[in-house]
Amino acid sequence: AQKVTQAQTEISVVEKEDVTLDCVYETRDTTYYLFWYKQPPSGELVFLIRRNSFDEQNEISGRYSWNFQKSTSSFNFTITASQVVDSAVYFCALSEYSGAGSYQLTFGKGTKLSVIP
Amino acid sequence: DTEVTQTPKHLVMGMTNKKSLKCEQHMGHRAMYWYKQKAKKPPELMFVYSYEKLSINESVPSRFSPECPNSSLLNLHLHALQPEDSALYLCASSLETSGFQETQYFGPGTRLLVL
């Protein structure tokens, strides 16, 4: 069985602080993909990043960075100099084989980030 | 362009009503998905369509009836819903379903309230 754990249910930070959202996953597959999505109060799930299990390079996109460590089965997400617009629920997800040649996403429970001005 | 559109944005219906949710994408994606999301929970997969054929039905009650008229359009027909069906209904699409690398792109959702 595959599982994604986001242990932090809610985090509050003051604007301009850095914040790291944790994601730990379990899988028996040797090849897999991990994703991060952002869900602002409006409801839409916004795709942020996709990472495959063979690529352990950290990635940076503006104020966002991701640290993938296969040895610890973690795929953590850091926001530098947080802004109020970063307030949202963030989901980590693992691509899972669902049979009949299809794959589906297994989501973590999400971390609600509140950035206080 | 990674846009998935959904209508309506909000829907209030009684338990005896029949209504439909609509989802559309013009990215050439061949896989489309319906998810249900309750408050403070992650999305739960309901249905998957691949090349306009239903490929996954996650044991969803028959009061939810999906339809994929063409590769760009996905509907969810609702009939005799219960108050516990009130939720955010999200549509998503991806290029294919046959690869774990496929990224799903989500629409803004329809907030459904069943009275």
Coordinates of N, CA and C in Angstrom, one line a residue:
Chain A
A1 N 0.9 -1.2 0.0 CA 0.0 0.0 0.0 C 0.9 1.2 0.0
Q2 N 0.4 2.2 -0.7 CA 1.2 3.5 -0.7 C 0.5 4.5 0.2
K3 N 1.3 5.3 0.8 CA 0.8 6.3 1.7 C 1.6 7.6 1.7
V4 N 0.9 8.7 1.9 CA 1.6 10.0 2.0 C 1.2 10.6 3.3
T5 N 2.2 11.0 4.0 CA 2.0 11.6 5.4 C 2.5 13.1 5.4
Q6 N 1.5 13.9 5.7 CA 1.9 15.3 6.0 C 1.5 15.6 7.4
A7 N 2.6 15.5 8.3 CA 2.3 15.5 9.7 C 1.8 16.9 10.2
Q8 N 2.2 17.9 9.5 CA 1.8 19.3 10.0 C 0.4 19.5 9.5
T9 N -0.6 19.7 10.4 CA -1.9 19.9 10.0 C -2.1 21.4 9.6
E10 N -1.6 22.3 10.5 CA -1.7 23.7 10.3 C -0.4 24.4 10.7
I11 N 0.0 25.4 10.0 CA 1.2 26.2 10.3 C 0.8 27.6 10.2
S12 N 1.3 28.4 11.1 CA 1.1 29.9 11.0 C 2.5 30.5 11.1
V13 N 2.7 31.4 10.1 CA 4.0 32.2 10.1 C 3.7 33.6 9.9
V14 N 4.6 34.5 10.3 CA 4.5 35.9 10.0 C 5.1 36.2 8.7
E15 N 4.5 37.1 8.0 CA 5.0 37.4 6.6 C 6.5 37.7 6.6
K16 N 7.1 37.2 5.6 CA 8.6 37.3 5.3 C 9.4 36.2 6.0
E17 N 8.7 35.4 6.9 CA 9.4 34.2 7.4 C 9.5 33.1 6.4
D18 N 10.5 32.3 6.6 CA 10.6 31.1 5.8 C 9.8 29.9 6.4
V19 N 9.3 29.1 5.6 CA 8.5 27.9 6.2 C 8.7 26.7 5.3
T20 N 8.8 25.6 6.0 CA 9.0 24.3 5.3 C 7.8 23.4 5.6
L21 N 7.2 22.8 4.6 CA 6.1 21.9 4.7 C 6.7 20.5 4.4
D22 N 6.4 19.6 5.4 CA 7.0 18.2 5.3 C 6.1 17.3 4.6
C23 N 6.7 16.3 3.9 CA 6.0 15.3 3.2 C 6.8 14.0 3.3
V24 N 6.2 12.9 3.8 CA 6.9 11.7 3.9 C 6.0 10.6 3.2
Y25 N 6.6 9.8 2.4 CA 5.8 8.8 1.6 C 6.3 7.4 1.8
E26 N 5.4 6.5 1.5 CA 5.8 5.1 1.5 C 5.3 4.4 0.2
T27 N 6.2 3.7 -0.4 CA 5.9 3.0 -1.6 C 6.8 1.8 -1.8
R28 N 6.3 0.8 -2.4 CA 7.2 -0.4 -2.7 C 7.7 -0.3 -4.2
D29 N 7.2 0.7 -4.9 CA 7.7 0.9 -6.3 C 9.1 1.5 -6.3
T30 N 9.9 1.1 -7.3 CA 11.2 1.7 -7.4 C 11.1 2.9 -8.3
T31 N 10.1 3.0 -9.1 CA 9.9 4.2 -9.9 C 8.6 4.8 -9.6
Y32 N 8.6 6.1 -9.3 CA 7.3 6.7 -8.9 C 7.5 8.2 -9.1
Y33 N 6.4 8.9 -9.0 CA 6.4 10.4 -9.1 C 5.7 11.0 -7.9
L34 N 6.2 12.1 -7.5 CA 5.6 12.9 -6.4 C 5.2 14.3 -6.9
F35 N 4.2 14.8 -6.3 CA 3.6 16.1 -6.7 C 3.3 17.0 -5.5
W36 N 3.4 18.3 -5.7 CA 2.8 19.2 -4.7 C 1.8 20.1 -5.4
Y37 N 0.6 20.2 -4.7 CA -0.4 21.1 -5.2 C -0.8 22.1 -4.1
K38 N -1.2 23.3 -4.6 CA -1.6 24.4 -3.7 C -3.1 24.6 -3.9
Q39 N -3.9 24.7 -2.7 CA -5.3 24.9 -2.8 C -5.6 26.2 -2.0
P40 N -5.8 27.3 -2.7 CA -6.2 28.5 -2.0 C -7.6 28.5 -1.6
P41 N -8.1 29.4 -0.8 CA -9.5 29.4 -0.4 C -10.5 29.3 -1.5
S42 N -10.2 29.7 -2.7 CA -11.1 29.7 -3.8 C -11.4 28.2 -4.2
G43 N -10.5 27.3 -3.9 CA -10.8 25.9 -4.1 C -10.1 25.2 -5.2
E44 N -9.5 25.9 -6.1 CA -8.8 25.2 -7.2 C -7.5 24.6 -6.8
L45 N -7.2 23.4 -7.2 CA -6.0 22.8 -6.9 C -5.0 23.2 -8.0
V46 N -3.9 23.9 -7.5 CA -2.9 24.4 -8.5 C -1.7 23.5 -8.4
F47 N -1.3 23.0 -9.6 CA -0.1 22.2 -9.7 C 1.1 23.1 -9.5
L48 N 2.0 22.6 -8.6 CA 3.3 23.3 -8.3 C 4.5 22.6 -8.9
I49 N 4.6 21.3 -8.7 CA 5.8 20.6 -9.1 C 5.6 19.1 -9.2
R50 N 6.3 18.5 -10.1 CA 6.3 17.0 -10.3 C 7.8 16.6 -10.2
R51 N 8.1 15.5 -9.5 CA 9.4 15.0 -9.4 C 9.4 13.5 -9.5
N52 N 10.4 13.0 -10.3 CA 10.4 11.5 -10.4 C 11.5 11.0 -9.4
S53 N 11.4 9.7 -9.2 CA 12.2 9.1 -8.1 C 13.6 9.0 -8.5
F54 N 14.0 9.2 -9.7 CA 15.4 9.1 -10.1 C 16.1 10.5 -10.1
D55 N 15.3 11.5 -9.8 CA 15.9 12.8 -9.9 C 15.9 13.4 -8.5
E56 N 17.1 13.4 -7.8 CA 17.1 13.9 -6.4 C 17.7 15.3 -6.3
Q57 N 17.8 15.9 -7.5 CA 18.3 17.3 -7.4 C 17.2 18.2 -6.8
N58 N 17.7 19.1 -6.0 CA 16.7 20.0 -5.4 C 16.3 21.0 -6.5
E59 N 15.1 21.5 -6.4 CA 14.6 22.4 -7.4 C 14.2 23.7 -6.7
I60 N 14.5 24.8 -7.4 CA 14.1 26.1 -6.9 C 13.3 26.8 -8.0
S61 N 12.2 27.4 -7.6 CA 11.4 28.2 -8.5 C 11.0 29.5 -7.8
G62 N 11.7 30.5 -8.0 CA 11.4 31.8 -7.3 C 11.6 31.6 -5.8
R63 N 10.5 31.9 -5.0 CA 10.6 31.7 -3.6 C 10.3 30.3 -3.1
Y64 N 10.0 29.4 -4.0 CA 9.7 28.0 -3.7 C 10.9 27.1 -4.0
S65 N 11.1 26.2 -3.1 CA 12.2 25.2 -3.3 C 11.7 23.9 -2.8
W66 N 12.2 22.8 -3.4 CA 11.8 21.5 -3.0 C 13.1 20.6 -2.7
N67 N 13.0 19.8 -1.6 CA 14.1 19.0 -1.2 C 13.6 17.5 -1.2
F68 N 14.1 16.8 -2.2 CA 13.7 15.4 -2.4 C 14.8 14.5 -1.8
Q69 N 14.6 13.7 -0.9 CA 15.6 12.8 -0.3 C 15.0 11.4 -0.3
K70 N 15.5 10.6 -1.3 CA 15.0 9.2 -1.4 C 15.3 8.4 -0.2
S71 N 16.5 8.6 0.4 CA 16.9 7.8 1.5 C 16.0 7.9 2.7
T72 N 15.3 9.1 2.9 CA 14.4 9.3 4.0 C 13.0 9.3 3.5
S73 N 12.7 9.0 2.2 CA 11.4 9.1 1.6 C 10.7 10.4 2.0
S74 N 11.4 11.4 1.7 CA 10.8 12.7 2.0 C 10.9 13.7 0.8
F75 N 9.9 14.5 0.7 CA 9.8 15.5 -0.4 C 9.3 16.8 0.2
N76 N 10.2 17.5 0.8 CA 9.7 18.7 1.5 C 9.7 20.0 0.7
F77 N 8.9 20.9 1.1 CA 8.6 22.1 0.3 C 8.9 23.3 1.2
T78 N 9.8 24.2 0.7 CA 10.1 25.4 1.5 C 9.7 26.7 0.7
I79 N 9.0 27.5 1.4 CA 8.7 28.9 0.9 C 9.6 29.9 1.6
T80 N 10.3 30.6 0.8 CA 11.2 31.6 1.4 C 10.5 33.0 1.4
A81 N 10.7 33.7 2.4 CA 10.1 35.1 2.5 C 8.6 35.0 2.2
S82 N 7.9 34.3 3.1 CA 6.5 34.0 2.8 C 5.7 35.3 2.7
Q83 N 4.6 35.2 1.9 CA 3.7 36.3 1.6 C 2.3 35.9 2.0
V84 N 1.4 36.9 2.2 CA 0.0 36.6 2.5 C -0.6 35.7 1.4
V85 N -0.2 35.9 0.2 CA -0.8 35.2 -1.0 C -0.4 33.7 -0.9
D86 N 0.5 33.3 -0.1 CA 0.9 31.9 0.1 C 0.0 31.2 1.0
S87 N -0.9 31.9 1.6 CA -1.9 31.2 2.5 C -2.8 30.3 1.7
A88 N -2.8 29.0 2.1 CA -3.5 28.0 1.3 C -3.3 26.7 2.0
V89 N -4.0 25.7 1.5 CA -3.7 24.3 1.9 C -2.8 23.7 0.8
Y90 N -1.7 23.0 1.3 CA -0.8 22.4 0.4 C -0.9 20.9 0.5
F91 N -1.0 20.3 -0.7 CA -1.1 18.8 -0.7 C 0.1 18.2 -1.4
C92 N 0.7 17.2 -0.8 CA 1.7 16.4 -1.4 C 1.0 15.1 -1.9
A93 N 1.4 14.6 -3.0 CA 0.7 13.5 -3.6 C 1.7 12.5 -4.3
L94 N 1.4 11.2 -4.3 CA 2.2 10.2 -4.9 C 1.4 9.5 -6.0
S95 N 2.0 9.3 -7.1 CA 1.3 8.6 -8.2 C 1.4 7.1 -8.0
E96 N 0.2 6.5 -8.0 CA 0.0 5.1 -7.6 C -0.6 4.4 -8.8
Y97 N -0.1 3.1 -9.0 CA -0.7 2.3 -10.0 C -2.1 1.8 -9.5
S98 N -3.1 1.9 -10.3 CA -4.5 1.6 -9.8 C -5.0 0.4 -10.6
G99 N -4.2 -0.2 -11.5 CA -4.7 -1.4 -12.2 C -5.2 -1.0 -13.6
A100 N -5.2 -2.0 -14.5 CA -5.7 -1.8 -15.9 C -4.9 -0.7 -16.6
G101 N -3.7 -0.6 -16.3 CA -2.8 0.4 -17.0 C -3.0 1.8 -16.5
S102 N -3.7 2.0 -15.4 CA -4.0 3.4 -15.0 C -3.3 3.7 -13.7
Y103 N -3.0 5.0 -13.6 CA -2.4 5.5 -12.4 C -3.3 6.6 -11.8
Q104 N -3.2 6.7 -10.5 CA -4.0 7.7 -9.8 C -3.2 8.3 -8.7
L105 N -3.6 9.5 -8.2 CA -2.9 10.2 -7.2 C -3.4 9.8 -5.8
T106 N -2.4 9.5 -4.9 CA -2.7 9.3 -3.5 C -2.2 10.6 -2.8
F107 N -3.2 11.3 -2.2 CA -2.9 12.6 -1.6 C -2.6 12.4 -0.1
G108 N -1.7 13.3 0.4 CA -1.6 13.5 1.9 C -2.8 14.2 2.4
K109 N -2.9 14.4 3.7 CA -4.1 15.1 4.2 C -4.0 16.6 4.1
G110 N -2.9 17.1 3.7 CA -2.7 18.5 3.5 C -2.2 19.3 4.7
T111 N -1.5 20.4 4.4 CA -1.1 21.3 5.5 C -1.6 22.7 5.2
K112 N -2.4 23.2 6.1 CA -2.9 24.5 6.0 C -1.9 25.6 6.5
L113 N -1.5 26.4 5.5 CA -0.5 27.5 5.9 C -1.2 28.8 5.9
S114 N -1.0 29.5 7.1 CA -1.6 30.8 7.2 C -0.4 31.8 7.4
V115 N -0.3 32.8 6.5 CA 0.7 33.8 6.6 C 0.1 35.0 7.1
I116 N 0.6 35.5 8.3 CA 0.0 36.6 8.9 C 0.7 37.9 8.6
P117 N 0.0 38.9 8.2 CA 0.7 40.2 7.8 C 1.4 40.9 8.9
Chain B
D1 N -1.4 26.6 -22.1 CA -2.6 26.8 -21.4 C -3.0 25.5 -20.7
T2 N -3.1 25.7 -19.4 CA -3.5 24.5 -18.5 C -4.8 24.7 -17.9
E3 N -5.8 25.2 -18.6 CA -7.1 25.6 -18.0 C -8.1 24.5 -18.1
V4 N -8.7 24.2 -17.0 CA -9.9 23.3 -16.9 C -11.0 24.2 -16.3
T5 N -12.1 24.2 -17.0 CA -13.2 25.1 -16.5 C -14.3 24.2 -16.0
Q6 N -15.0 24.7 -15.0 CA -16.2 24.0 -14.4 C -17.3 24.9 -14.2
T7 N -18.5 24.4 -14.5 CA -19.7 25.2 -14.2 C -20.8 24.3 -13.6
P8 N -21.6 24.8 -12.8 CA -21.6 26.1 -12.2 C -20.5 26.2 -11.1
K9 N -20.2 27.4 -10.5 CA -19.3 27.5 -9.4 C -20.0 27.1 -8.1
H10 N -21.2 27.4 -8.0 CA -22.0 27.0 -6.8 C -23.3 26.4 -7.2
L11 N -23.8 25.5 -6.5 CA -25.1 24.8 -6.8 C -25.7 24.4 -5.5
V12 N -27.0 24.8 -5.3 CA -27.8 24.4 -4.2 C -29.0 23.6 -4.8
M13 N -29.2 22.4 -4.2 CA -30.2 21.6 -4.8 C -30.9 20.8 -3.6
G14 N -32.2 20.5 -3.9 CA -32.9 19.7 -3.0 C -32.7 18.2 -3.3
M15 N -33.1 17.4 -2.3 CA -32.9 16.0 -2.5 C -33.6 15.3 -3.6
T16 N -34.7 16.0 -4.1 CA -35.4 15.4 -5.2 C -35.0 16.0 -6.6
N17 N -34.1 16.9 -6.6 CA -33.7 17.6 -7.8 C -32.8 16.7 -8.7
K18 N -32.8 17.1 -10.0 CA -31.8 16.5 -10.9 C -31.0 17.7 -11.4
K19 N -29.7 17.6 -11.3 CA -28.8 18.7 -11.8 C -27.6 18.0 -12.4
S20 N -26.8 18.9 -13.1 CA -25.6 18.4 -13.8 C -24.4 19.3 -13.5
L21 N -23.3 18.8 -13.3 CA -22.0 19.6 -13.3 C -21.3 19.4 -14.6
K22 N -20.7 20.4 -15.1 CA -20.0 20.4 -16.3 C -18.5 20.7 -16.2
C23 N -17.7 20.0 -17.0 CA -16.2 20.3 -16.9 C -15.7 20.3 -18.4
E24 N -14.8 21.2 -18.7 CA -14.3 21.3 -20.0 C -12.8 21.6 -20.0
Q25 N -12.1 21.0 -21.0 CA -10.7 21.3 -21.2 C -10.4 21.3 -22.7
H26 N -9.5 22.1 -23.1 CA -9.1 22.2 -24.5 C -7.6 22.0 -24.6
M27 N -7.0 21.2 -23.8 CA -5.6 20.9 -23.8 C -5.2 19.7 -24.6
G28 N -6.2 19.0 -25.2 CA -5.9 17.8 -25.9 C -5.7 16.6 -25.0
H29 N -6.1 16.7 -23.7 CA -6.0 15.6 -22.8 C -7.0 14.5 -23.0
R30 N -6.5 13.3 -22.8 CA -7.4 12.2 -23.1 C -7.9 11.5 -21.8
A31 N -7.5 12.0 -20.7 CA -8.0 11.4 -19.4 C -8.7 12.6 -18.6
M32 N -9.8 12.3 -18.0 CA -10.5 13.2 -17.2 C -11.0 12.5 -16.0
Y33 N -11.1 13.3 -14.9 CA -11.4 12.8 -13.6 C -12.4 13.6 -12.8
W34 N -13.2 12.9 -12.0 CA -14.1 13.6 -11.0 C -13.6 13.3 -9.6
Y35 N -13.4 14.3 -8.8 CA -13.1 14.1 -7.4 C -14.2 14.8 -6.5
K36 N -14.3 14.2 -5.3 CA -15.1 14.8 -4.3 C -14.2 15.3 -3.1
Q37 N -14.4 16.5 -2.7 CA -13.6 16.9 -1.5 C -14.5 17.5 -0.4
K38 N -14.5 16.9 0.7 CA -15.2 17.4 1.9 C -14.2 18.4 2.6
A39 N -14.8 19.2 3.4 CA -14.0 20.3 4.1 C -12.9 19.6 4.9
K40 N -11.7 20.2 4.8 CA -10.5 19.8 5.6 C -10.1 18.4 5.3
K41 N -10.4 17.9 4.1 CA -10.0 16.6 3.7 C -9.3 16.7 2.3
P42 N -8.5 15.7 1.9 CA -7.9 15.7 0.6 C -9.0 15.3 -0.4
P43 N -8.8 15.5 -1.7 CA -9.7 15.1 -2.7 C -9.8 13.6 -2.8
E44 N -11.0 13.0 -3.0 CA -11.2 11.6 -3.2 C -11.7 11.3 -4.6
L45 N -11.0 10.4 -5.2 CA -11.3 10.1 -6.6 C -12.7 9.4 -6.7
M46 N -13.5 9.8 -7.7 CA -14.8 9.2 -7.9 C -14.7 8.4 -9.2
F47 N -14.4 9.1 -10.3 CA -14.4 8.4 -11.6 C -13.2 8.9 -12.5
V48 N -12.8 8.0 -13.4 CA -11.8 8.3 -14.3 C -12.3 7.9 -15.7
Y49 N -12.1 8.8 -16.7 CA -12.4 8.5 -18.1 C -11.1 8.5 -18.8
S50 N -10.9 7.5 -19.7 CA -9.7 7.5 -20.5 C -10.2 7.3 -21.9
Y51 N -9.9 8.2 -22.8 CA -10.3 8.1 -24.2 C -11.9 7.9 -24.3
E52 N -12.5 8.7 -23.5 CA -14.0 8.8 -23.4 C -14.7 7.6 -22.9
K53 N -13.9 6.6 -22.3 CA -14.5 5.4 -21.7 C -14.2 5.4 -20.2
L54 N -15.2 5.0 -19.5 CA -15.1 5.0 -18.0 C -14.1 3.9 -17.7
S55 N -13.0 4.2 -17.0 CA -12.0 3.2 -16.7 C -11.9 2.9 -15.2
I56 N -12.3 3.9 -14.4 CA -12.4 3.7 -12.9 C -13.6 4.3 -12.4
N57 N -14.3 3.5 -11.6 CA -15.5 3.9 -10.8 C -15.2 3.5 -9.3
E58 N -14.9 4.4 -8.5 CA -14.5 4.1 -7.1 C -15.7 3.8 -6.2
S59 N -16.5 2.9 -6.7 CA -17.7 2.4 -5.8 C -18.5 3.6 -5.4
V60 N -18.8 4.5 -6.4 CA -19.6 5.7 -6.1 C -21.1 5.3 -6.3
P61 N -21.9 5.8 -5.4 CA -23.4 5.5 -5.4 C -24.0 5.9 -6.8
S62 N -25.0 5.2 -7.2 CA -25.6 5.4 -8.5 C -26.3 6.7 -8.7
R63 N -26.5 7.4 -7.6 CA -27.1 8.8 -7.7 C -26.1 9.8 -8.3
F64 N -24.9 9.4 -8.5 CA -23.9 10.1 -9.3 C -23.7 9.4 -10.6
S65 N -23.9 10.0 -11.7 CA -23.8 9.4 -13.0 C -22.9 10.2 -13.9
P66 N -21.7 9.7 -14.2 CA -20.8 10.5 -15.1 C -21.1 10.2 -16.6
E67 N -20.6 11.2 -17.3 CA -20.8 11.1 -18.8 C -19.7 11.8 -19.5
C68 N -19.1 11.3 -20.5 CA -18.1 11.9 -21.3 C -18.5 12.0 -22.7
P69 N -19.2 13.0 -23.2 CA -19.7 13.1 -24.5 C -18.6 13.2 -25.6
N70 N -17.5 13.8 -25.2 CA -16.4 13.9 -26.2 C -15.1 14.1 -25.4
S71 N -14.0 14.1 -26.0 CA -12.7 14.2 -25.3 C -12.5 15.4 -24.5
S72 N -13.3 16.5 -24.8 CA -13.0 17.7 -24.1 C -14.0 18.0 -23.0
L73 N -15.1 17.2 -22.9 CA -16.2 17.5 -22.0 C -16.5 16.3 -21.1
L74 N -16.7 16.7 -19.8 CA -17.1 15.7 -18.8 C -18.2 16.2 -18.0
N75 N -19.3 15.4 -17.8 CA -20.4 15.8 -17.0 C -20.6 14.9 -15.8
L76 N -21.2 15.4 -14.8 CA -21.6 14.6 -13.7 C -23.0 14.9 -13.4
H77 N -23.9 13.9 -13.6 CA -25.3 14.0 -13.4 C -25.7 13.6 -12.0
L78 N -26.5 14.5 -11.4 CA -26.8 14.3 -10.0 C -28.3 14.1 -9.8
H79 N -28.7 13.1 -9.0 CA -30.1 12.8 -8.8 C -30.3 12.2 -7.5
A80 N -31.3 12.7 -6.8 CA -31.7 12.2 -5.4 C -30.5 12.2 -4.5
L81 N -29.8 13.3 -4.4 CA -28.6 13.3 -3.6 C -29.0 13.5 -2.1
Q82 N -28.1 13.2 -1.2 CA -28.3 13.3 0.2 C -27.5 14.5 0.7
P83 N -27.9 15.0 1.9 CA -27.2 16.2 2.5 C -25.7 15.9 2.6
E84 N -25.3 14.6 2.9 CA -23.9 14.3 3.1 C -23.1 14.3 1.8
D85 N -23.8 14.5 0.7 CA -23.1 14.7 -0.6 C -22.6 16.1 -0.8
S86 N -23.0 17.0 0.1 CA -22.5 18.4 0.0 C -21.0 18.4 0.1
A87 N -20.4 19.0 -0.9 CA -18.9 19.0 -1.0 C -18.5 19.9 -2.1
L88 N -17.2 20.0 -2.3 CA -16.6 20.6 -3.5 C -16.3 19.5 -4.5
Y89 N -16.8 19.6 -5.7 CA -16.6 18.6 -6.7 C -15.5 19.2 -7.7
L90 N -14.4 18.5 -7.8 CA -13.3 18.9 -8.6 C -13.2 18.1 -9.9
C91 N -13.0 18.7 -11.0 CA -12.7 18.0 -12.2 C -11.2 18.2 -12.5
A92 N -10.6 17.2 -13.1 CA -9.2 17.3 -13.5 C -9.0 16.6 -14.8
S93 N -7.9 16.9 -15.5 CA -7.6 16.2 -16.7 C -6.0 16.0 -16.8
S94 N -5.6 15.0 -17.5 CA -4.2 14.7 -17.8 C -4.1 14.2 -19.2
L95 N -2.9 14.2 -19.7 CA -2.6 13.8 -21.1 C -3.1 12.4 -21.3
E96 N -2.7 11.5 -20.4 CA -3.1 10.1 -20.4 C -3.3 9.6 -19.0
T97 N -3.8 8.4 -18.9 CA -3.8 7.8 -17.5 C -2.8 6.7 -17.4
S98 N -2.1 6.4 -18.5 CA -1.3 5.2 -18.5 C 0.2 5.4 -18.0
G99 N 0.4 6.6 -17.5 CA 1.8 6.8 -17.0 C 1.8 7.5 -15.7
F100 N 2.6 7.0 -14.7 CA 2.6 7.6 -13.4 C 3.2 9.0 -13.4
Q101 N 3.8 9.4 -14.6 CA 4.3 10.7 -14.6 C 3.3 11.8 -15.0
E102 N 2.1 11.3 -15.3 CA 1.1 12.3 -15.8 C 0.7 13.3 -14.7
T103 N 0.7 14.5 -15.1 CA 0.2 15.6 -14.2 C -1.2 15.8 -14.4
Q104 N -2.0 15.9 -13.3 CA -3.4 16.2 -13.4 C -3.5 17.7 -13.2
Y105 N -4.3 18.3 -14.0 CA -4.6 19.7 -13.9 C -6.1 19.9 -13.5
F106 N -6.3 20.6 -12.4 CA -7.6 20.7 -11.8 C -8.4 22.0 -12.2
G107 N -9.7 21.9 -12.2 CA -10.6 23.0 -12.4 C -10.8 23.7 -11.1
P108 N -11.6 24.8 -11.1 CA -11.9 25.6 -9.8 C -12.9 24.9 -8.9
G109 N -13.6 23.9 -9.4 CA -14.5 23.2 -8.6 C -15.9 23.7 -8.6
T110 N -16.9 22.9 -8.2 CA -18.3 23.3 -8.0 C -18.6 23.0 -6.5
R111 N -19.0 24.1 -5.8 CA -19.4 23.9 -4.4 C -20.9 23.5 -4.4
L112 N -21.2 22.3 -4.0 CA -22.5 21.8 -4.0 C -23.1 21.7 -2.6
L113 N -24.3 22.2 -2.4 CA -25.0 22.1 -1.1 C -26.3 21.4 -1.4
V114 N -26.5 20.3 -0.7 CA -27.8 19.6 -0.8 C -28.6 19.8 0.4
L115 N -29.8 20.3 0.2 CA -30.7 20.6 1.3 C -31.8 19.6 1.5

